[in-house]
Each structure stands twice: as structure tokens, then as C-alpha cells.
Coordinates of C-alpha atoms and ligand atoms in Angstrom, one line a residue:
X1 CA 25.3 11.2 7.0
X2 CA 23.6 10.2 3.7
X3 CA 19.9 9.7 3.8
X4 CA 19.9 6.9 1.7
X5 CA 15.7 5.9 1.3
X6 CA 15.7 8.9 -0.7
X7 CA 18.1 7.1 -3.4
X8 CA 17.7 4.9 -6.5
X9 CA 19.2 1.4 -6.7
X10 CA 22.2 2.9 -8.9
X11 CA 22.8 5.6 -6.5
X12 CA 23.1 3.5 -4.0
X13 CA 24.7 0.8 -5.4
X14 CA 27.6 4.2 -5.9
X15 CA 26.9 4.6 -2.4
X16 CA 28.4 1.5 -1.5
X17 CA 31.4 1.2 -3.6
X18 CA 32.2 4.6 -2.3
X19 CA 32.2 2.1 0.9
X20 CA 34.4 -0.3 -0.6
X21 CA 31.9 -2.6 -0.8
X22 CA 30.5 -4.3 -4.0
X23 CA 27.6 -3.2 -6.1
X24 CA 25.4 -5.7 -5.5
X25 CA 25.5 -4.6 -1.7
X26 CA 23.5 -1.8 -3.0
X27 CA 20.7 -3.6 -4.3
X28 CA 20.7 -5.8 -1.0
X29 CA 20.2 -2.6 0.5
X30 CA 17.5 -1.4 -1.8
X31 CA 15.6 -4.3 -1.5
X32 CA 15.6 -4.4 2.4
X33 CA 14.1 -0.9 2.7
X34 CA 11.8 -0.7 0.0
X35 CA 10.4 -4.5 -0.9
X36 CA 10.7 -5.5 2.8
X37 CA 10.0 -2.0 4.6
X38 CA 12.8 -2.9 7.1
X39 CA 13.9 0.8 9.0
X40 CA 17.0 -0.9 10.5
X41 CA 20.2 -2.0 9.5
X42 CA 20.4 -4.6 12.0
X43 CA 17.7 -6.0 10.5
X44 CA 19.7 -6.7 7.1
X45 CA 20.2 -10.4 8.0
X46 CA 22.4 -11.0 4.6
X47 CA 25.1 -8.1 4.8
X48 CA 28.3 -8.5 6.9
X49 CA 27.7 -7.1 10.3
X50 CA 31.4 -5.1 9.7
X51 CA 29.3 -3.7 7.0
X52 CA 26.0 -3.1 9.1
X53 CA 28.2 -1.2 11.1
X54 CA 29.9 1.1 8.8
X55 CA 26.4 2.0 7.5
X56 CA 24.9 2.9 10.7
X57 CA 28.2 5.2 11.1
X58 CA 27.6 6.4 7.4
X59 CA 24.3 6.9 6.9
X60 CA 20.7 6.4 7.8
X61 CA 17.1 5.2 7.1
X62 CA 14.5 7.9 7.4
X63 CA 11.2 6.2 9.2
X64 CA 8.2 8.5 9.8
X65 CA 6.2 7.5 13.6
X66 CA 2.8 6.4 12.7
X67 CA 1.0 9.1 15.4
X68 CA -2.6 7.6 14.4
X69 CA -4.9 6.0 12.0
X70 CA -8.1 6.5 11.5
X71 CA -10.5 3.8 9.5
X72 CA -12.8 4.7 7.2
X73 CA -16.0 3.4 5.3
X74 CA -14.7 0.9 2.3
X75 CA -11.2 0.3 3.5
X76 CA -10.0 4.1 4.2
X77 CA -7.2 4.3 6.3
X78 CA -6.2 8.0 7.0
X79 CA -2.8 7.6 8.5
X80 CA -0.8 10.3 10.6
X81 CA 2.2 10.0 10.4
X82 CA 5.5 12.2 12.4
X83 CA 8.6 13.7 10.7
X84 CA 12.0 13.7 13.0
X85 CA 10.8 17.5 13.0
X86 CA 7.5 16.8 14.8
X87 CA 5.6 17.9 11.8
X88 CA 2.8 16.5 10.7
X89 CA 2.2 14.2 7.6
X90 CA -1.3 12.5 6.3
X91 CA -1.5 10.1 4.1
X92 CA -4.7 8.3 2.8
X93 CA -5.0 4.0 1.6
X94 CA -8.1 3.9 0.0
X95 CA -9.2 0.0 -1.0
X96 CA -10.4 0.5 -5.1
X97 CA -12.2 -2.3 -6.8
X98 CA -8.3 -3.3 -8.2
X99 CA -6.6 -3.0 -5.0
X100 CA -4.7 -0.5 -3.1
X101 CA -3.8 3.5 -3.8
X102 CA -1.8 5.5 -1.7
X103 CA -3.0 9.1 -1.7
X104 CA 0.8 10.6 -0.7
X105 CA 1.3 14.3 0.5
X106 CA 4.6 15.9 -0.9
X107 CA 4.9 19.4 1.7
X108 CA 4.1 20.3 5.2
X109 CA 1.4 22.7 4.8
X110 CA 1.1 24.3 1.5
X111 CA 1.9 27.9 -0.3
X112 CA -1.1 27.8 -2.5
X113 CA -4.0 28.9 -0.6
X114 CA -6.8 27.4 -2.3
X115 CA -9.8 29.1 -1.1
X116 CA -11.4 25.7 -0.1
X117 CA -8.6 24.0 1.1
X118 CA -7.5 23.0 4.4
X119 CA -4.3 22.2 3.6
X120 CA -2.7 25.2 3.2
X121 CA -4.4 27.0 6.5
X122 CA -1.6 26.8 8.8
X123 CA 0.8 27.8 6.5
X124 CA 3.8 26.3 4.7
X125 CA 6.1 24.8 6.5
X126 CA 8.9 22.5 4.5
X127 CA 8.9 20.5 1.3
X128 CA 8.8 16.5 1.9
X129 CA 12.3 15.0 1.1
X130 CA 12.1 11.9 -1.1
X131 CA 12.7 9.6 1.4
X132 CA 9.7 11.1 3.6
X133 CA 7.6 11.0 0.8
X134 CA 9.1 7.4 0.0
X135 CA 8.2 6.2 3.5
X136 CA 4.6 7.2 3.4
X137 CA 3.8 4.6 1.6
X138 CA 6.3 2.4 2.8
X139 CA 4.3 2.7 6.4
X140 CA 0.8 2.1 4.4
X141 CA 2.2 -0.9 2.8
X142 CA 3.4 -2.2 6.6
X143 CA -0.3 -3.1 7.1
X144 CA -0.1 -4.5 4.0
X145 CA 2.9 -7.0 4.0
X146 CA 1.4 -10.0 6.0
X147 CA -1.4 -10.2 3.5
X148 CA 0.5 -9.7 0.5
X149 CA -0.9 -7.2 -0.9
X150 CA 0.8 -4.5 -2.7
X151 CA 0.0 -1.0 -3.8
X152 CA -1.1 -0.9 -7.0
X153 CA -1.9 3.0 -7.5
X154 CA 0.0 6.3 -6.0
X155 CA -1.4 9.5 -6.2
X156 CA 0.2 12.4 -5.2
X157 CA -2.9 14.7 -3.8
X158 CA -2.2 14.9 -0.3
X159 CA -1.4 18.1 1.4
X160 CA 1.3 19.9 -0.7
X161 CA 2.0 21.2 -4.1
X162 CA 3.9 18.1 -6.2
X163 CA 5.5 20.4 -8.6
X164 CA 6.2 23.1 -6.1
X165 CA 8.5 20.3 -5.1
X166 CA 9.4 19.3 -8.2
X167 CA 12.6 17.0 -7.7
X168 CA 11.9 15.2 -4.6
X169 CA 8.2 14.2 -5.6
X170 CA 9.5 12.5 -9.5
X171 CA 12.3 10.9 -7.5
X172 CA 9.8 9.4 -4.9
X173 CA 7.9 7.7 -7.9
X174 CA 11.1 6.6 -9.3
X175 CA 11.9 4.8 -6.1
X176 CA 8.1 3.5 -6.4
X177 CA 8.6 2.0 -9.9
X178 CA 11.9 0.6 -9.6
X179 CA 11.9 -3.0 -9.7
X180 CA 13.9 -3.9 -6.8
X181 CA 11.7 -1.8 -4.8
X182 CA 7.4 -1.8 -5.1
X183 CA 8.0 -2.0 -8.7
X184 CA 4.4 0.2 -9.0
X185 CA 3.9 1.4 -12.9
X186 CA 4.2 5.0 -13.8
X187 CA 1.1 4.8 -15.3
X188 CA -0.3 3.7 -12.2
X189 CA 0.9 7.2 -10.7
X190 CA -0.7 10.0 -10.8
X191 CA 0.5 13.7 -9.9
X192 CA -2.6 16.0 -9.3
X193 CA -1.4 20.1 -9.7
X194 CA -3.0 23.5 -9.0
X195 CA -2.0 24.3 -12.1
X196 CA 2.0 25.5 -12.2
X197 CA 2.4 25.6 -16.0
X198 CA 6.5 25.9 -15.8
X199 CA 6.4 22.8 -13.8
X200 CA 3.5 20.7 -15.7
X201 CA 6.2 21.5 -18.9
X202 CA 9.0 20.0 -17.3
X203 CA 6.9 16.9 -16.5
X204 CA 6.0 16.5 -20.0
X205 CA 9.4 16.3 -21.1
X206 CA 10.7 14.1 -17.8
X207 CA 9.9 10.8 -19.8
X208 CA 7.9 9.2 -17.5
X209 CA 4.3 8.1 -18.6
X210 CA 2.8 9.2 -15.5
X211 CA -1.3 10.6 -15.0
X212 CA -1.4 14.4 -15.1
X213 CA -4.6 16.0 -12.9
X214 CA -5.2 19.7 -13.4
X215 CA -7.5 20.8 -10.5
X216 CA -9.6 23.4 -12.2
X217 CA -12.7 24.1 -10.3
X218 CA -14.1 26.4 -12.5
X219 CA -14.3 27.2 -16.6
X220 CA -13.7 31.2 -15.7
X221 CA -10.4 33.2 -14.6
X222 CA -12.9 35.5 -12.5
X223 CA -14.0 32.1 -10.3
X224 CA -11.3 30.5 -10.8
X225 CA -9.1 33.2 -9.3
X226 CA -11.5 33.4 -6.4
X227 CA -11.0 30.2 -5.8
X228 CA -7.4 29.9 -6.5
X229 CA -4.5 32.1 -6.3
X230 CA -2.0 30.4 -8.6
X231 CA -4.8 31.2 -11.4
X232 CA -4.1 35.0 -11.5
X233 CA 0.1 34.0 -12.3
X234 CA -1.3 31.3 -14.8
X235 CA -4.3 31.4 -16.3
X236 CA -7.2 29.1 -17.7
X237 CA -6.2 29.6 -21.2
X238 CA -2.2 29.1 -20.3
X239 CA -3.0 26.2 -18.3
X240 CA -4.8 24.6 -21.1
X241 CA -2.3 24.8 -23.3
X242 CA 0.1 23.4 -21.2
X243 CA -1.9 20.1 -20.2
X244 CA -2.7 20.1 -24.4
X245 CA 1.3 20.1 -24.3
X246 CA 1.3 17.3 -21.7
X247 CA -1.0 15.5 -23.4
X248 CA 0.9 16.0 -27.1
X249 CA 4.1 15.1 -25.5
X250 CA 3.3 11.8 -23.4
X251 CA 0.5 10.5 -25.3
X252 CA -1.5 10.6 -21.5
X253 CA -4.9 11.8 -21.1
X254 CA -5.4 14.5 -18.6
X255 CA -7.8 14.4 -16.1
X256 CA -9.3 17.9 -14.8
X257 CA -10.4 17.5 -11.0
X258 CA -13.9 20.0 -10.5
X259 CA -14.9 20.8 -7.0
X260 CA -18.6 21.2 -6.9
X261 CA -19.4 24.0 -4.3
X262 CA -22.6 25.0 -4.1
X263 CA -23.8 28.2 -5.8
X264 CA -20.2 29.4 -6.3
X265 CA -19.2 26.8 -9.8
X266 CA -22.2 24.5 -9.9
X267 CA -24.7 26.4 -11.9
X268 CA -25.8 24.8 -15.0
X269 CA -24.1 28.0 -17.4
X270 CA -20.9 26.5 -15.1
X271 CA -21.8 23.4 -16.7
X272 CA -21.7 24.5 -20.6
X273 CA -18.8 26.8 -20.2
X274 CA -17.3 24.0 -18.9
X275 CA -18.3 21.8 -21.9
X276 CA -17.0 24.6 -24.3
X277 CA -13.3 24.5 -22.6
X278 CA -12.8 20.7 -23.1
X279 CA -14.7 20.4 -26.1
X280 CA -12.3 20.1 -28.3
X281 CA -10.0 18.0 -26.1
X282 CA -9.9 14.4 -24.7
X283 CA -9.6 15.6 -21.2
X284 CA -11.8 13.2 -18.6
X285 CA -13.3 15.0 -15.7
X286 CA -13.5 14.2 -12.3
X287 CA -16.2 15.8 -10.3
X288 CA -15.8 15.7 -6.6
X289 CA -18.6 17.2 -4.5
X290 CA -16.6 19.5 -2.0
X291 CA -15.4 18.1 1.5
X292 CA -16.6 21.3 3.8
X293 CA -13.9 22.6 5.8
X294 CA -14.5 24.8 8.9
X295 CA -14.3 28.1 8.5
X296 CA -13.7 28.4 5.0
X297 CA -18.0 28.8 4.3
X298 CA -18.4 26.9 1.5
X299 CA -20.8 24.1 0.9
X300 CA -21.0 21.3 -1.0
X301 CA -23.4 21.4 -4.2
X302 CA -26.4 18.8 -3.2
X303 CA -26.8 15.4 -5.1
X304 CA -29.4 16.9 -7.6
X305 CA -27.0 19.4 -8.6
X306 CA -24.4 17.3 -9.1
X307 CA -26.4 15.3 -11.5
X308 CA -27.2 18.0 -13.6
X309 CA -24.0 19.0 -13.9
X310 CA -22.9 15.9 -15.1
X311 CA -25.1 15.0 -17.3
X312 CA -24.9 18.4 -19.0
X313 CA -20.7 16.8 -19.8
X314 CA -22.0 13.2 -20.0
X315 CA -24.7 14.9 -23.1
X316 CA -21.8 16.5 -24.6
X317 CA -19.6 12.9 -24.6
X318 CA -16.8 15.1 -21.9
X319 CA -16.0 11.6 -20.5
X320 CA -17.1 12.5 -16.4
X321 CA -17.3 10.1 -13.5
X322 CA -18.1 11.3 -9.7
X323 CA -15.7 10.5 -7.1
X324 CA -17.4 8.5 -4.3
X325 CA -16.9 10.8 -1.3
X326 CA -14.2 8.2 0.4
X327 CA -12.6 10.6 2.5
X328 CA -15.3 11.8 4.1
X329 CA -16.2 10.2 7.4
X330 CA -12.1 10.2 7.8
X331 CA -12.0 13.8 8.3
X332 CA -10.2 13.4 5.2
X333 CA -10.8 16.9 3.4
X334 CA -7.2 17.5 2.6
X335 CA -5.3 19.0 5.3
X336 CA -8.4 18.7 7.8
X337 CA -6.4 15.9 10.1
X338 CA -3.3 17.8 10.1
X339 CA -4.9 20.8 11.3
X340 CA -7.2 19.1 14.0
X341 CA -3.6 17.9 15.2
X342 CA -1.6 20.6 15.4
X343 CA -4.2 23.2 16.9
Ligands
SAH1 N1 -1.8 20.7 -4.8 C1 -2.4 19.6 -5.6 C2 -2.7 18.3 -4.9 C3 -3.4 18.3 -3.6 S1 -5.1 18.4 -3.4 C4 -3.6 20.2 -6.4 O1 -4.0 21.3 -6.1 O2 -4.1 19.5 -7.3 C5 -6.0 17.1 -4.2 C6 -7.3 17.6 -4.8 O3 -8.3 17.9 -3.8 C7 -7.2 18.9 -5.6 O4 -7.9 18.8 -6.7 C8 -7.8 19.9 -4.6 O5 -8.2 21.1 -5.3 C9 -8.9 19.1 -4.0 N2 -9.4 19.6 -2.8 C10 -8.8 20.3 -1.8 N3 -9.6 20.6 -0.8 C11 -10.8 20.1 -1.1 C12 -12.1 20.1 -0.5 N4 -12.3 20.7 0.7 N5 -13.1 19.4 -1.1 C13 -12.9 18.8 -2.3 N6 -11.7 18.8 -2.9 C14 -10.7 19.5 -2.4

């Protein structure tokens, strides 16, 4: 049985002469699933029901159960949503000033163990296939279709590692841009990364103009490891280097996501080793004071603190901005719904 939400218009346009059928079945097909969202094939009023037939013996459309959303402040919707595997998959719609973004998780549970982290407290479980990862946002723009409004921005920094799963995740936002489907720019797609320099390499050289986020967290390999694993197999320096690569190669400017937790990375000497890593760089910075999870004892840095530390950047011209704390009343600290589900 082929899964075919996980597949471009040309693969499945393949797909269907390999059917007997002509190409332009195959963008029928593609259009059905991902401009109209339909998860039947009965539904797919303009194809031959001989045809609808054969399909439904040939292949199938993967739809994720929407277990539960949750509203936010300002337009948050923190959806849960069911894998045929009964495993458990968030996804965030947060309302921005220029419309929708999708905040799109790309595992079940994660292997890198941040120290902060909910995400990856119940272990790892599975990568996301293309088509799950596909229908996430499929099932946000649901609520979407009888307004008309579309998602304008994807970000992959759900629960999960993108380039831990490397193939499915670009061939998700492949599906997203093509124009038969959402049609979403790459450079309205971001892919946020612990920092997995092998992987970060091979997006440079994918061709696709996407947004690279380095979550970096701290301007030292002795925090930085405390904080995260994956920094004792690549390094601050390394990791640099690579997003200077990313940078060189796709003509995108990187953005480096800091976690501000409180007496652990907020310190003002935080601040200017901070300032002397990017210096010479046109990185932009992204400060986001830390969601508290349970059990981890951290805390997030207070308001004054995070001032300081920005304007400590802002003095130096690092271009810094805040994030608003969206997620917050959501429960959405990344991985924190999952987890209250599964215990
Ligand atoms: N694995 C990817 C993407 C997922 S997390 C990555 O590490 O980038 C998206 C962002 O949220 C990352 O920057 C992550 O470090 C951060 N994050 C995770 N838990 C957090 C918390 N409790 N508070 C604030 N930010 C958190």
C-alpha cells in the first residue's frame, strides 16, 4: 500500500501512470489532499469512481485524529493530534501580525536530551513520516479553510530533531511549497536544530532557501554541554562554522535561539561572551525566556534580566528581538502536552 500524502505531485503523477491512469490524475490527486485537506477518496468528486476504487485497494491517505485543542492567548491553538500508532503528536498555530505559522513537530519524543526540554523526557519513540508531518498542518489549516485563510509560515520546532530526520522533514516542506498544494515559500520555512553540524551541511547544499535556527543557549562549551548533550559531539566553534557555511552557501541569515534561564546563562559576562561569538557575523538572535518544565529545576531569568541582556546585544548592534511568551498559558513548553498525555 503506498502512503501517498507523503509524495510530491511528480511522484505521484508516476504513481498513477503506474495505475494506468493519466498524469494529470496525479495532480487531481495532489490537489484534493493538500489544497482541499480531503482524507478520503470518496471524497474526490472529479476522478472515475473505477479509479477511486483502485486507489483505495492501492494505497492510502494518512490522517492524524485530532485528540484535543487547547486555545491560547492571541490566537494559540495547541493541537493534539493521534498517529495510527496511538502516539502522540503536538502541534502549535500561532496567529503573527502577518497571519498564520504552524509550529510542526518532526519525531515522537526526542534522542537529544536537552537539559531543559520536555520533549525528549519520555524518550524517543519513532521519526514522523512525511505524510504525518505533512498532515499536521493539513489538520491546523482544517480550521482554517472556511475562512480562507492559509498558512503563511512553517516552523519545524515542535518536539523532535528536524535533521535527525533528515529526509522526511525537507520532503514535508517540499510538499508545503509546491504549488498545487499550500504553495507556502521556503523562505517562509524555518528548520530550528540542536545543532547536528553533518546535517546543517547537507541543508546548505539541499538548494532550498529555507531559515536555519541554531538553538545555542549559551556562548560556552562548559554551559552549553550542561545544557545540551549534542554539544560535547559538536561543539560551539564547529557549529559556528557550519551556520557561517549555511549562511555562505544560501545567502540566508541564521538565527540563534537563547534560552534565558535564570542564573545558569543569563548573567551579564553571558551577555558579552555572547556578543564576542557573533560579533563578527550577521547572525540575529532570538531570546526566549525559558518555559519551566516540571522537574527539570530550572527557572526562567526575570523581566529585568532579560533586558539587560538584551540590551547588552542591542549596544553591540547583534540584531535581538524577545519572543513573546505565546506558548505559555497552552502548556506549550515543547513536549509539556505530550507528556501530561501519556502519563
Ligand atoms: N530540536 C530542535 C527543534 C525543537 S525545540 C532544536 O533543538 O532546535 C524548539 C526550540 O525551543 C529550541 O530552541 C529549544 O531549545 C527550545 N526549547 C525547548 N524547551 C524549552 C523550554 N522549556 N523553554 C524555552 N525554550 C525551549
Amino acid at each position: 500500500m503506498k502512503d501517498i500524502k507523503g509524495l510530491l505531485p511528480n511522484d505521484l503523477c508516476n504513481f498513477v501512470i503506474s495505475l494506468g491512469e493519466p498524469a494529470y490524475r496525479g495532480d487531481q490527486i495532489f490537489s484534493w489532499i493538500h489544497k482541499h485537506g480531503v482524507c478520503s477518496f470518496q471524497d474526490m468528486k472529479n476522478l472515475p469512481l473505477t479509479f477511486r476504487e483502485e486507489l483505495e485497494r492501492t494505497s492510502y491517505i494518512t490522517c492524524l485524529n485530532v485528540r484535543s485543542k487547547d486555545k491560547g492567548r492571541k490566537g494559540t491553538v495547541k493541537y493534539l493530534l493521534e498517529t495510527h500508532d496511538n502516539n502522540a503528536v503536538e502541534a502549535v498555530r500561532m496567529k503573527y501580525g502577518y497571519g498564520v505559522t504552524a509550529c510542526l513537530s518532526t519525531q515522537i519524543g526526542c534522542k537529544m536530551a536537552c537539559s531543559f526540554c520536555a520533549s525528549g523526557m519520555s524518550g524517543f519513540i519513532r521519526n514522523l513520516t512525511a505524510s504525518e508531518i505533512t498532515d499536521e498542518a493539513l489538520r491546523i489549516r482544517e480550521d482554517l479553510i472556511q475562512d480562507n485563510i492559509n498558512i503563511r509560515n512553517i516552523v519545524l520546532m515542535g518536539v523532535g530533531e528536524p535533521l535527525d530526520n533528515y529526509e522526511a522533514s525537507i520532503q514535508a516542506l517540499r510538499i508545503f511549497n509546491s504549488k498545487e498544494g499550500l504553495g507556502i515559500s521556503f523562505r517562509r520555512m524555518t528548520i530550528s536544530t540542536c545543532g547536528l553540524i553533518p546535517g546543517i551541511k547537507r541543508l546548505a547544499e539541499e538548494g532550498i532557501p529555507v531559515t536555519l535556527s541554531v538553538s545555542l543557549h549559551a556562548a560556552t562549551d562548559d554551559i552549553r554541554q550542561k545544557l545540551m548533550p549534542i554539544n560535547r559531539q559538536y561543539p560551539i566553534k564547529q557549529l559556528m562554522n557550519a551556520a557561517a557555511y549555511f549562511q555562505e552557501r544560501t545567502g540566508r541569515r541564521v538565527t540563534f535561539e537563547y534560552a534565558l534561564i535564570r542564573d545558569i546563562n543569563d548573567s551579564d559576562s553571558d551577555a558579552y561572551r555572547l556578543v564576542d561569538l557573533l560579533q563578527k557575523r550577521s547572525g540575529h538572535v532570538n531570546l526566549i525566556p525559558l518555559n519551566p518544565v516540571i522537574g527539570k529545576g530550572y527557572i526562567r531569568s526575570t523581566s529585568t534580566r532579560i533586558n539587560k541582556f538584551r540590551n547588552i546585544l542591542k549596544a553591540a548592534s547583534i540584531p535581538v528581538t524577545v519572543r513573546r511568551g505565546l506558548g505559555l498559558d497552552v502548556n506549550a513548553a515543547c513536549g509539556q502536552l505530550r507528556r501530561r498525555y501519556c502519563r
